[in-house]
Amino acid sequence: MSVSDLPKKEGNVLKGHEGAVLAARFNKDGNYCLSCGKDRTIRLWNPHRGIHIKTYKSHGREVRDVHVTSDNSKLCSGGGDRQIFYWDVASGRVIRKFRGHDGGVNAVKFNEYASVVVSAGYDQSLRAWDCRSHSTEPIQIIDSFTDSVMSICLTKTEIIGGSVDGTVRTFDIRMGRELSDDLGQPVNCISMSNDGNCILASCLDSTIRLLDRTSAELLQEYKGHTCKSYKLDCCLTNSDAHVIGGSEDGSIFFWDLVDASVVSSIRAHLSVVTSVSYHPKDNCMISSSVDGTIKVWKT
């Protein structure tokens, strides 16, 4: 993938949120996206046509994260009201509310089978919730972190959490084993490479770090953007050739994965870029910002 293939041309601008948009995520096939924000709503869009489809309202505080199942039938969300909501996408109805965190919920993710939601909390814990049972108690609590847990990645057998305590911890659910990698800087977002071999960790010293999952070796560091006080997403392109991260000055940066050079940067938003999400198949990206907009980027 060459630099000219990177999505740097502004396409549609999705407007509707009142206030900061805290996250924007493509669904599994990339045909739709979801956003959530300070206005306590979740919104479903067709980003390619610039169409707002549906708004989901039930949270009592800001919504910090949202994730949709691979069949697009259910979604989960979490935020400042300490609750995780499990929704029916078509009807907009809340099927279940999971309560148990002692602070705001920073991140939520479905497992592969959409049977479990894992949440990351300000209360220094990761919790797993069974979507199929009527129990509102978590089926698992992981509380070995010493500060707020900001971000989650899931594999078939592992839960990976990134925390302000400077660690990325991997919990093997089958083996009951925990591995901890200390980066020495507060971690505010983690994402996995598409081949599953690496973890990208955005840290509050304006550095994104690439870790090898098997050896825990620090492979590379990416710098140039500003990330000191906000939760800013980072991700890889679908070919794993480039790293993408938002910046507090409204820019989006593209780095070469291997040599960590900044291959491009764009003035994307008027304020902090909170989230970047890359299309699973095409050279297309969405970004969200404190300026209240979501932008669709094409090549």
PDB file of C-alpha atoms in Angstrom:
ATOM      1  CA  MET A   1       0.000   0.000   0.000  1.00  0.00           C
ATOM      2  CA  SER A   2       1.508   3.305  -1.078  1.00  0.00           C
ATOM      3  CA  VAL A   3       1.116   6.672   0.645  1.00  0.00           C
ATOM      4  CA  SER A   4      -1.075   7.883  -2.231  1.00  0.00           C
ATOM      5  CA  ASP A   5      -3.631   5.193  -1.289  1.00  0.00           C
ATOM      6  CA  LEU A   6      -4.149   6.626   2.206  1.00  0.00           C
ATOM      7  CA  PRO A   7      -7.593   8.195   2.762  1.00  0.00           C
ATOM      8  CA  LYS A   8      -6.774  11.903   3.078  1.00  0.00           C
ATOM      9  CA  LYS A   9      -9.599  13.477   1.062  1.00  0.00           C
ATOM     10  CA  GLU A  10     -12.573  14.657   3.086  1.00  0.00           C
ATOM     11  CA  GLY A  11     -15.792  13.011   1.930  1.00  0.00           C
ATOM     12  CA  ASN A  12     -18.988  13.255   3.928  1.00  0.00           C
ATOM     13  CA  VAL A  13     -19.304  15.156   7.199  1.00  0.00           C
ATOM     14  CA  LEU A  14     -21.770  13.539   9.596  1.00  0.00           C
ATOM     15  CA  LYS A  15     -23.495  16.111  11.787  1.00  0.00           C
ATOM     16  CA  GLY A  16     -26.125  15.603  14.466  1.00  0.00           C
ATOM     17  CA  HIS A  17     -24.354  15.193  17.780  1.00  0.00           C
ATOM     18  CA  GLU A  18     -24.669  18.112  20.178  1.00  0.00           C
ATOM     19  CA  GLY A  19     -21.232  18.467  21.719  1.00  0.00           C
ATOM     20  CA  ALA A  20     -18.112  16.328  21.582  1.00  0.00           C
ATOM     21  CA  VAL A  21     -18.170  13.003  19.730  1.00  0.00           C
ATOM     22  CA  LEU A  22     -16.141  10.588  21.859  1.00  0.00           C
ATOM     23  CA  ALA A  23     -15.958   7.575  19.528  1.00  0.00           C
ATOM     24  CA  ALA A  24     -16.856   6.515  15.985  1.00  0.00           C
ATOM     25  CA  ARG A  25     -16.606   2.908  14.848  1.00  0.00           C
ATOM     26  CA  PHE A  26     -17.196   1.039  11.606  1.00  0.00           C
ATOM     27  CA  ASN A  27     -19.278  -2.117  11.800  1.00  0.00           C
ATOM     28  CA  LYS A  28     -17.699  -5.419  10.741  1.00  0.00           C
ATOM     29  CA  ASP A  29     -18.261  -5.082   6.971  1.00  0.00           C
ATOM     30  CA  GLY A  30     -17.667  -1.316   6.924  1.00  0.00           C
ATOM     31  CA  ASN A  31     -21.055  -0.432   5.413  1.00  0.00           C
ATOM     32  CA  TYR A  32     -22.248   1.422   8.515  1.00  0.00           C
ATOM     33  CA  CYS A  33     -20.758   3.240  11.464  1.00  0.00           C
ATOM     34  CA  LEU A  34     -21.775   4.082  15.013  1.00  0.00           C
ATOM     35  CA  SER A  35     -20.890   7.151  17.016  1.00  0.00           C
ATOM     36  CA  CYS A  36     -21.426   8.222  20.615  1.00  0.00           C
ATOM     37  CA  GLY A  37     -20.771  11.312  22.648  1.00  0.00           C
ATOM     38  CA  LYS A  38     -21.319  13.928  25.290  1.00  0.00           C
ATOM     39  CA  ASP A  39     -24.970  14.390  24.299  1.00  0.00           C
ATOM     40  CA  ARG A  40     -25.761  10.941  25.814  1.00  0.00           C
ATOM     41  CA  THR A  41     -26.747   9.479  22.450  1.00  0.00           C
ATOM     42  CA  ILE A  42     -25.520   6.765  20.107  1.00  0.00           C
ATOM     43  CA  ARG A  43     -26.069   7.322  16.399  1.00  0.00           C
ATOM     44  CA  LEU A  44     -26.119   4.909  13.474  1.00  0.00           C
ATOM     45  CA  TRP A  45     -25.021   6.195  10.067  1.00  0.00           C
ATOM     46  CA  ASN A  46     -24.423   5.194   6.503  1.00  0.00           C
ATOM     47  CA  PRO A  47     -21.150   7.124   6.239  1.00  0.00           C
ATOM     48  CA  HIS A  48     -20.702   6.468   2.507  1.00  0.00           C
ATOM     49  CA  ARG A  49     -23.964   8.201   1.678  1.00  0.00           C
ATOM     50  CA  GLY A  50     -23.782  10.678   4.569  1.00  0.00           C
ATOM     51  CA  ILE A  51     -27.104   9.513   6.000  1.00  0.00           C
ATOM     52  CA  HIS A  52     -28.149   9.426   9.653  1.00  0.00           C
ATOM     53  CA  ILE A  53     -30.253   6.284  10.213  1.00  0.00           C
ATOM     54  CA  LYS A  54     -31.155   6.081  13.893  1.00  0.00           C
ATOM     55  CA  THR A  55     -30.497   7.589  17.324  1.00  0.00           C
ATOM     56  CA  TYR A  56     -30.322   5.508  20.507  1.00  0.00           C
ATOM     57  CA  LYS A  57     -31.127   7.311  23.757  1.00  0.00           C
ATOM     58  CA  SER A  58     -31.180   5.899  27.270  1.00  0.00           C
ATOM     59  CA  HIS A  59     -27.876   6.731  28.936  1.00  0.00           C
ATOM     60  CA  GLY A  60     -27.966   9.258  31.776  1.00  0.00           C
ATOM     61  CA  ARG A  61     -24.480  10.657  31.121  1.00  0.00           C
ATOM     62  CA  GLU A  62     -22.036  10.876  28.212  1.00  0.00           C
ATOM     63  CA  VAL A  63     -21.542   7.711  26.142  1.00  0.00           C
ATOM     64  CA  ARG A  64     -17.833   6.918  25.835  1.00  0.00           C
ATOM     65  CA  ASP A  65     -17.796   3.785  23.711  1.00  0.00           C
ATOM     66  CA  VAL A  66     -20.006   1.622  21.497  1.00  0.00           C
ATOM     67  CA  HIS A  67     -19.566  -1.715  19.719  1.00  0.00           C
ATOM     68  CA  VAL A  68     -21.843  -3.664  17.371  1.00  0.00           C
ATOM     69  CA  THR A  69     -22.057  -7.434  16.836  1.00  0.00           C
ATOM     70  CA  SER A  70     -20.771  -8.879  13.567  1.00  0.00           C
ATOM     71  CA  ASP A  71     -24.334  -9.672  12.424  1.00  0.00           C
ATOM     72  CA  ASN A  72     -25.352  -6.032  13.144  1.00  0.00           C
ATOM     73  CA  SER A  73     -28.292  -7.110  15.322  1.00  0.00           C
ATOM     74  CA  LYS A  74     -27.123  -5.929  18.779  1.00  0.00           C
ATOM     75  CA  LEU A  75     -24.954  -3.198  20.155  1.00  0.00           C
ATOM     76  CA  CYS A  76     -23.396  -2.426  23.514  1.00  0.00           C
ATOM     77  CA  SER A  77     -22.470   0.940  24.997  1.00  0.00           C
ATOM     78  CA  GLY A  78     -20.942   2.342  28.156  1.00  0.00           C
ATOM     79  CA  GLY A  79     -20.255   5.732  29.659  1.00  0.00           C
ATOM     80  CA  GLY A  80     -20.365   8.166  32.524  1.00  0.00           C
ATOM     81  CA  ASP A  81     -23.479   6.676  34.155  1.00  0.00           C
ATOM     82  CA  ARG A  82     -21.428   3.548  35.108  1.00  0.00           C
ATOM     83  CA  GLN A  83     -23.732   1.248  33.158  1.00  0.00           C
ATOM     84  CA  ILE A  84     -23.349  -1.018  30.134  1.00  0.00           C
ATOM     85  CA  PHE A  85     -26.405  -1.083  27.874  1.00  0.00           C
ATOM     86  CA  TYR A  86     -27.185  -4.018  25.574  1.00  0.00           C
ATOM     87  CA  TRP A  87     -29.409  -2.857  22.700  1.00  0.00           C
ATOM     88  CA  ASP A  88     -31.489  -4.285  19.886  1.00  0.00           C
ATOM     89  CA  VAL A  89     -30.289  -2.391  16.819  1.00  0.00           C
ATOM     90  CA  ALA A  90     -33.487  -2.573  14.763  1.00  0.00           C
ATOM     91  CA  SER A  91     -35.983  -1.521  17.445  1.00  0.00           C
ATOM     92  CA  GLY A  92     -33.662   0.731  19.453  1.00  0.00           C
ATOM     93  CA  ARG A  93     -34.805  -1.032  22.618  1.00  0.00           C
ATOM     94  CA  VAL A  94     -32.486  -1.631  25.585  1.00  0.00           C
ATOM     95  CA  ILE A  95     -32.557  -5.403  26.172  1.00  0.00           C
ATOM     96  CA  ARG A  96     -30.484  -5.319  29.344  1.00  0.00           C
ATOM     97  CA  LYS A  97     -28.554  -2.972  31.600  1.00  0.00           C
ATOM     98  CA  PHE A  98     -25.452  -4.244  33.371  1.00  0.00           C
ATOM     99  CA  ARG A  99     -24.509  -2.426  36.562  1.00  0.00           C
ATOM    100  CA  GLY A 100     -21.539  -3.026  38.810  1.00  0.00           C
ATOM    101  CA  HIS A 101     -18.773  -0.604  37.925  1.00  0.00           C
ATOM    102  CA  ASP A 102     -17.986   1.963  40.644  1.00  0.00           C
ATOM    103  CA  GLY A 103     -17.063   4.609  38.102  1.00  0.00           C
ATOM    104  CA  GLY A 104     -17.541   5.572  34.477  1.00  0.00           C
ATOM    105  CA  VAL A 105     -17.192   2.937  31.753  1.00  0.00           C
ATOM    106  CA  ASN A 106     -14.402   3.812  29.319  1.00  0.00           C
ATOM    107  CA  ALA A 107     -14.657   0.986  26.781  1.00  0.00           C
ATOM    108  CA  VAL A 108     -16.923  -1.910  25.761  1.00  0.00           C
ATOM    109  CA  LYS A 109     -16.400  -4.870  23.396  1.00  0.00           C
ATOM    110  CA  PHE A 110     -18.354  -7.952  22.363  1.00  0.00           C
ATOM    111  CA  ASN A 111     -16.567 -11.272  22.197  1.00  0.00           C
ATOM    112  CA  GLU A 112     -16.472 -13.086  18.855  1.00  0.00           C
ATOM    113  CA  TYR A 113     -19.745 -14.930  19.454  1.00  0.00           C
ATOM    114  CA  ALA A 114     -21.545 -11.807  20.749  1.00  0.00           C
ATOM    115  CA  SER A 115     -22.485 -13.773  23.867  1.00  0.00           C
ATOM    116  CA  VAL A 116     -20.344 -11.729  26.275  1.00  0.00           C
ATOM    117  CA  VAL A 117     -19.653  -8.011  26.676  1.00  0.00           C
ATOM    118  CA  VAL A 118     -16.391  -6.952  28.315  1.00  0.00           C
ATOM    119  CA  SER A 119     -16.209  -3.484  29.871  1.00  0.00           C
ATOM    120  CA  ALA A 120     -13.297  -1.363  31.099  1.00  0.00           C
ATOM    121  CA  GLY A 121     -13.877   0.959  34.015  1.00  0.00           C
ATOM    122  CA  TYR A 122     -12.572   3.998  35.775  1.00  0.00           C
ATOM    123  CA  ASP A 123     -12.778   1.778  38.893  1.00  0.00           C
ATOM    124  CA  GLN A 124      -9.585  -0.059  37.757  1.00  0.00           C
ATOM    125  CA  SER A 125     -11.458  -3.189  36.696  1.00  0.00           C
ATOM    126  CA  LEU A 126     -12.410  -5.175  33.608  1.00  0.00           C
ATOM    127  CA  ARG A 127     -15.776  -6.942  33.828  1.00  0.00           C
ATOM    128  CA  ALA A 128     -17.382  -9.580  31.623  1.00  0.00           C
ATOM    129  CA  TRP A 129     -21.174  -9.812  31.307  1.00  0.00           C
ATOM    130  CA  ASP A 130     -23.253 -12.649  29.870  1.00  0.00           C
ATOM    131  CA  CYS A 131     -25.724 -11.309  27.302  1.00  0.00           C
ATOM    132  CA  ARG A 132     -27.780 -14.506  27.265  1.00  0.00           C
ATOM    133  CA  SER A 133     -28.394 -14.899  30.996  1.00  0.00           C
ATOM    134  CA  HIS A 134     -30.848 -12.780  32.954  1.00  0.00           C
ATOM    135  CA  SER A 135     -28.351 -12.281  35.750  1.00  0.00           C
ATOM    136  CA  THR A 136     -27.042  -8.736  36.018  1.00  0.00           C
ATOM    137  CA  GLU A 137     -23.932  -9.878  37.918  1.00  0.00           C
ATOM    138  CA  PRO A 138     -20.656 -10.000  35.978  1.00  0.00           C
ATOM    139  CA  ILE A 139     -19.395 -13.500  35.128  1.00  0.00           C
ATOM    140  CA  GLN A 140     -15.821 -12.331  35.627  1.00  0.00           C
ATOM    141  CA  ILE A 141     -14.050  -9.403  37.302  1.00  0.00           C
ATOM    142  CA  ILE A 142     -10.389  -8.645  36.625  1.00  0.00           C
ATOM    143  CA  ASP A 143      -9.059  -6.127  39.113  1.00  0.00           C
ATOM    144  CA  SER A 144      -5.284  -6.406  38.986  1.00  0.00           C
ATOM    145  CA  PHE A 145      -4.875  -2.913  37.483  1.00  0.00           C
ATOM    146  CA  THR A 146      -3.830  -0.064  39.772  1.00  0.00           C
ATOM    147  CA  ASP A 147      -5.500   2.771  37.829  1.00  0.00           C
ATOM    148  CA  SER A 148      -8.336   3.432  35.389  1.00  0.00           C
ATOM    149  CA  VAL A 149      -8.674   0.885  32.546  1.00  0.00           C
ATOM    150  CA  MET A 150      -9.138   2.791  29.287  1.00  0.00           C
ATOM    151  CA  SER A 151      -9.285   0.311  26.446  1.00  0.00           C
ATOM    152  CA  ILE A 152      -9.900  -3.355  25.555  1.00  0.00           C
ATOM    153  CA  CYS A 153      -8.959  -5.821  22.830  1.00  0.00           C
ATOM    154  CA  LEU A 154     -10.347  -9.352  22.658  1.00  0.00           C
ATOM    155  CA  THR A 155      -9.144 -12.525  20.977  1.00  0.00           C
ATOM    156  CA  LYS A 156     -10.849 -15.938  21.064  1.00  0.00           C
ATOM    157  CA  THR A 157      -9.178 -16.788  24.375  1.00  0.00           C
ATOM    158  CA  GLU A 158      -7.821 -13.528  25.771  1.00  0.00           C
ATOM    159  CA  ILE A 159      -8.911 -10.227  27.236  1.00  0.00           C
ATOM    160  CA  ILE A 160      -6.325  -7.454  26.817  1.00  0.00           C
ATOM    161  CA  GLY A 161      -6.621  -4.200  28.743  1.00  0.00           C
ATOM    162  CA  GLY A 162      -4.685  -0.927  28.585  1.00  0.00           C
ATOM    163  CA  SER A 163      -4.532   1.241  31.698  1.00  0.00           C
ATOM    164  CA  VAL A 164      -3.443   4.623  33.029  1.00  0.00           C
ATOM    165  CA  ASP A 165      -1.162   2.614  35.357  1.00  0.00           C
ATOM    166  CA  GLY A 166       1.130   2.226  32.318  1.00  0.00           C
ATOM    167  CA  THR A 167       0.452  -1.445  31.681  1.00  0.00           C
ATOM    168  CA  VAL A 168      -1.024  -3.544  28.919  1.00  0.00           C
ATOM    169  CA  ARG A 169      -2.244  -6.746  30.569  1.00  0.00           C
ATOM    170  CA  THR A 170      -3.269  -9.916  28.765  1.00  0.00           C
ATOM    171  CA  PHE A 171      -5.551 -12.390  30.522  1.00  0.00           C
ATOM    172  CA  ASP A 172      -5.740 -15.885  29.067  1.00  0.00           C
ATOM    173  CA  ILE A 173      -9.256 -16.962  30.026  1.00  0.00           C
ATOM    174  CA  ARG A 174      -8.696 -20.682  29.340  1.00  0.00           C
ATOM    175  CA  MET A 175      -5.384 -20.943  31.173  1.00  0.00           C
ATOM    176  CA  GLY A 176      -6.270 -18.442  33.903  1.00  0.00           C
ATOM    177  CA  ARG A 177      -2.933 -16.727  33.291  1.00  0.00           C
ATOM    178  CA  GLU A 178      -2.013 -13.041  33.284  1.00  0.00           C
ATOM    179  CA  LEU A 179       0.833 -11.345  31.414  1.00  0.00           C
ATOM    180  CA  SER A 180       1.713  -7.718  32.073  1.00  0.00           C
ATOM    181  CA  ASP A 181       3.776  -5.373  29.899  1.00  0.00           C
ATOM    182  CA  ASP A 182       4.784  -2.131  31.606  1.00  0.00           C
ATOM    183  CA  LEU A 183       5.220   0.767  29.183  1.00  0.00           C
ATOM    184  CA  GLY A 184       6.036   3.277  31.900  1.00  0.00           C
ATOM    185  CA  GLN A 185       3.523   5.813  30.547  1.00  0.00           C
ATOM    186  CA  PRO A 186      -0.278   6.050  30.955  1.00  0.00           C
ATOM    187  CA  VAL A 187      -1.967   3.993  28.209  1.00  0.00           C
ATOM    188  CA  ASN A 188      -5.214   5.481  26.886  1.00  0.00           C
ATOM    189  CA  CYS A 189      -5.973   3.287  23.868  1.00  0.00           C
ATOM    190  CA  ILE A 190      -4.922  -0.108  22.567  1.00  0.00           C
ATOM    191  CA  SER A 191      -5.713  -1.761  19.255  1.00  0.00           C
ATOM    192  CA  MET A 192      -4.593  -4.985  17.668  1.00  0.00           C
ATOM    193  CA  SER A 193      -2.925  -5.450  14.300  1.00  0.00           C
ATOM    194  CA  ASN A 194      -5.051  -7.278  11.746  1.00  0.00           C
ATOM    195  CA  ASP A 195      -2.707 -10.266  11.769  1.00  0.00           C
ATOM    196  CA  GLY A 196      -3.110 -10.463  15.563  1.00  0.00           C
ATOM    197  CA  ASN A 197       0.643 -10.416  16.219  1.00  0.00           C
ATOM    198  CA  CYS A 198       1.031  -6.897  17.611  1.00  0.00           C
ATOM    199  CA  ILE A 199      -0.642  -4.441  19.957  1.00  0.00           C
ATOM    200  CA  LEU A 200      -0.619  -0.718  19.271  1.00  0.00           C
ATOM    201  CA  ALA A 201      -0.743   1.353  22.480  1.00  0.00           C
ATOM    202  CA  SER A 202      -1.382   5.096  22.540  1.00  0.00           C
ATOM    203  CA  CYS A 203       0.275   6.715  25.579  1.00  0.00           C
ATOM    204  CA  LEU A 204      -0.122  10.105  27.232  1.00  0.00           C
ATOM    205  CA  ASP A 205       3.477  11.120  26.482  1.00  0.00           C
ATOM    206  CA  SER A 206       2.435  11.786  22.848  1.00  0.00           C
ATOM    207  CA  THR A 207       3.867   8.450  21.741  1.00  0.00           C
ATOM    208  CA  ILE A 208       2.196   5.414  20.178  1.00  0.00           C
ATOM    209  CA  ARG A 209       4.045   2.166  20.902  1.00  0.00           C
ATOM    210  CA  LEU A 210       3.992  -1.110  18.970  1.00  0.00           C
ATOM    211  CA  LEU A 211       4.389  -4.295  21.040  1.00  0.00           C
ATOM    212  CA  ASP A 212       5.031  -7.821  19.855  1.00  0.00           C
ATOM    213  CA  ARG A 213       2.309  -9.984  21.427  1.00  0.00           C
ATOM    214  CA  THR A 214       4.427 -13.114  21.898  1.00  0.00           C
ATOM    215  CA  SER A 215       7.733 -11.658  23.055  1.00  0.00           C
ATOM    216  CA  ALA A 216       6.341  -8.419  24.582  1.00  0.00           C
ATOM    217  CA  GLU A 217       9.203  -6.668  22.805  1.00  0.00           C
ATOM    218  CA  LEU A 218       8.788  -2.962  22.018  1.00  0.00           C
ATOM    219  CA  LEU A 219       9.059  -2.951  18.224  1.00  0.00           C
ATOM    220  CA  GLN A 220       8.573   0.706  17.361  1.00  0.00           C
ATOM    221  CA  GLU A 221       7.502   4.165  18.615  1.00  0.00           C
ATOM    222  CA  TYR A 222       5.471   6.718  16.644  1.00  0.00           C
ATOM    223  CA  LYS A 223       5.708  10.439  17.440  1.00  0.00           C
ATOM    224  CA  GLY A 224       4.744  13.847  16.063  1.00  0.00           C
ATOM    225  CA  HIS A 225       1.170  14.155  17.299  1.00  0.00           C
ATOM    226  CA  THR A 226       0.009  15.624  20.638  1.00  0.00           C
ATOM    227  CA  CYS A 227      -1.628  13.294  23.134  1.00  0.00           C
ATOM    228  CA  LYS A 228      -1.332  14.470  26.730  1.00  0.00           C
ATOM    229  CA  SER A 229      -4.753  14.802  28.317  1.00  0.00           C
ATOM    230  CA  TYR A 230      -7.415  13.161  26.127  1.00  0.00           C
ATOM    231  CA  LYS A 231      -8.297   9.598  25.246  1.00  0.00           C
ATOM    232  CA  LEU A 232      -7.281   9.413  21.579  1.00  0.00           C
ATOM    233  CA  ASP A 233      -7.770   6.300  19.490  1.00  0.00           C
ATOM    234  CA  CYS A 234      -5.099   4.828  17.286  1.00  0.00           C
ATOM    235  CA  CYS A 235      -5.412   2.087  14.680  1.00  0.00           C
ATOM    236  CA  LEU A 236      -3.683   0.353  11.795  1.00  0.00           C
ATOM    237  CA  THR A 237      -4.756   0.394   8.171  1.00  0.00           C
ATOM    238  CA  ASN A 238      -6.428  -2.843   7.050  1.00  0.00           C
ATOM    239  CA  SER A 239      -3.162  -3.950   5.405  1.00  0.00           C
ATOM    240  CA  ASP A 240      -1.153  -3.223   8.612  1.00  0.00           C
ATOM    241  CA  ALA A 241       1.181  -1.042   6.510  1.00  0.00           C
ATOM    242  CA  HIS A 242       0.493   2.252   8.309  1.00  0.00           C
ATOM    243  CA  VAL A 243      -0.344   3.466  11.797  1.00  0.00           C
ATOM    244  CA  ILE A 244      -3.003   6.164  12.212  1.00  0.00           C
ATOM    245  CA  GLY A 245      -3.553   8.380  15.228  1.00  0.00           C
ATOM    246  CA  GLY A 246      -5.470  11.517  16.115  1.00  0.00           C
ATOM    247  CA  SER A 247      -3.947  14.587  17.724  1.00  0.00           C
ATOM    248  CA  GLU A 248      -5.173  17.141  20.239  1.00  0.00           C
ATOM    249  CA  ASP A 249      -4.593  19.951  17.705  1.00  0.00           C
ATOM    250  CA  GLY A 250      -7.191  18.491  15.303  1.00  0.00           C
ATOM    251  CA  SER A 251      -4.728  16.697  13.022  1.00  0.00           C
ATOM    252  CA  ILE A 252      -4.583  13.055  11.960  1.00  0.00           C
ATOM    253  CA  PHE A 253      -1.142  11.480  11.499  1.00  0.00           C
ATOM    254  CA  PHE A 254      -0.121   8.564   9.273  1.00  0.00           C
ATOM    255  CA  TRP A 255       3.103   6.709  10.067  1.00  0.00           C
ATOM    256  CA  ASP A 256       4.954   4.010   8.198  1.00  0.00           C
ATOM    257  CA  LEU A 257       4.611   0.892  10.359  1.00  0.00           C
ATOM    258  CA  VAL A 258       8.191  -0.290   9.915  1.00  0.00           C
ATOM    259  CA  ASP A 259      10.365   2.824  10.035  1.00  0.00           C
ATOM    260  CA  ALA A 260       7.930   5.017  12.061  1.00  0.00           C
ATOM    261  CA  SER A 261       8.347   8.015   9.769  1.00  0.00           C
ATOM    262  CA  VAL A 262       5.404  10.421   9.446  1.00  0.00           C
ATOM    263  CA  VAL A 263       4.323   9.821   5.847  1.00  0.00           C
ATOM    264  CA  SER A 264       1.442  12.290   6.001  1.00  0.00           C
ATOM    265  CA  SER A 265      -0.684  14.421   8.293  1.00  0.00           C
ATOM    266  CA  ILE A 266      -3.950  16.229   7.655  1.00  0.00           C
ATOM    267  CA  ARG A 267      -5.747  19.072   9.412  1.00  0.00           C
ATOM    268  CA  ALA A 268      -8.887  17.069   9.982  1.00  0.00           C
ATOM    269  CA  HIS A 269     -10.954  18.824  12.651  1.00  0.00           C
ATOM    270  CA  LEU A 270     -11.290  22.130  14.497  1.00  0.00           C
ATOM    271  CA  SER A 271     -10.587  20.447  17.831  1.00  0.00           C
ATOM    272  CA  VAL A 272      -9.225  17.252  19.423  1.00  0.00           C
ATOM    273  CA  VAL A 273      -9.540  14.123  17.238  1.00  0.00           C
ATOM    274  CA  THR A 274     -10.978  11.572  19.669  1.00  0.00           C
ATOM    275  CA  SER A 275     -11.345   8.582  17.405  1.00  0.00           C
ATOM    276  CA  VAL A 276     -10.145   7.047  14.143  1.00  0.00           C
ATOM    277  CA  SER A 277     -11.599   3.883  12.623  1.00  0.00           C
ATOM    278  CA  TYR A 278     -10.353   2.229   9.438  1.00  0.00           C
ATOM    279  CA  HIS A 279     -12.570   0.425   6.955  1.00  0.00           C
ATOM    280  CA  PRO A 280     -12.098  -3.383   7.087  1.00  0.00           C
ATOM    281  CA  LYS A 281     -11.596  -3.738   3.319  1.00  0.00           C
ATOM    282  CA  ASP A 282     -11.402  -0.391   1.519  1.00  0.00           C
ATOM    283  CA  ASN A 283      -9.066   2.614   1.768  1.00  0.00           C
ATOM    284  CA  CYS A 284     -11.534   4.614   3.811  1.00  0.00           C
ATOM    285  CA  MET A 285     -11.500   5.996   7.340  1.00  0.00           C
ATOM    286  CA  ILE A 286     -13.785   7.823   9.743  1.00  0.00           C
ATOM    287  CA  SER A 287     -12.716  10.249  12.445  1.00  0.00           C
ATOM    288  CA  SER A 288     -14.595  11.927  15.275  1.00  0.00           C
ATOM    289  CA  SER A 289     -13.846  15.056  17.229  1.00  0.00           C
ATOM    290  CA  VAL A 290     -14.620  17.270  20.196  1.00  0.00           C
ATOM    291  CA  ASP A 291     -15.848  19.721  17.507  1.00  0.00           C
ATOM    292  CA  GLY A 292     -19.032  17.611  17.246  1.00  0.00           C
ATOM    293  CA  THR A 293     -18.458  16.176  13.775  1.00  0.00           C
ATOM    294  CA  ILE A 294     -17.630  12.799  12.273  1.00  0.00           C
ATOM    295  CA  LYS A 295     -15.752  12.893   8.976  1.00  0.00           C
ATOM    296  CA  VAL A 296     -15.451  10.255   6.283  1.00  0.00           C
ATOM    297  CA  TRP A 297     -12.098  10.119   4.485  1.00  0.00           C
ATOM    298  CA  LYS A 298     -11.435   8.573   1.061  1.00  0.00           C
ATOM    299  CA  THR A 299      -8.432   8.306  -1.230  1.00  0.00           C
TER     300      THR A 299
END
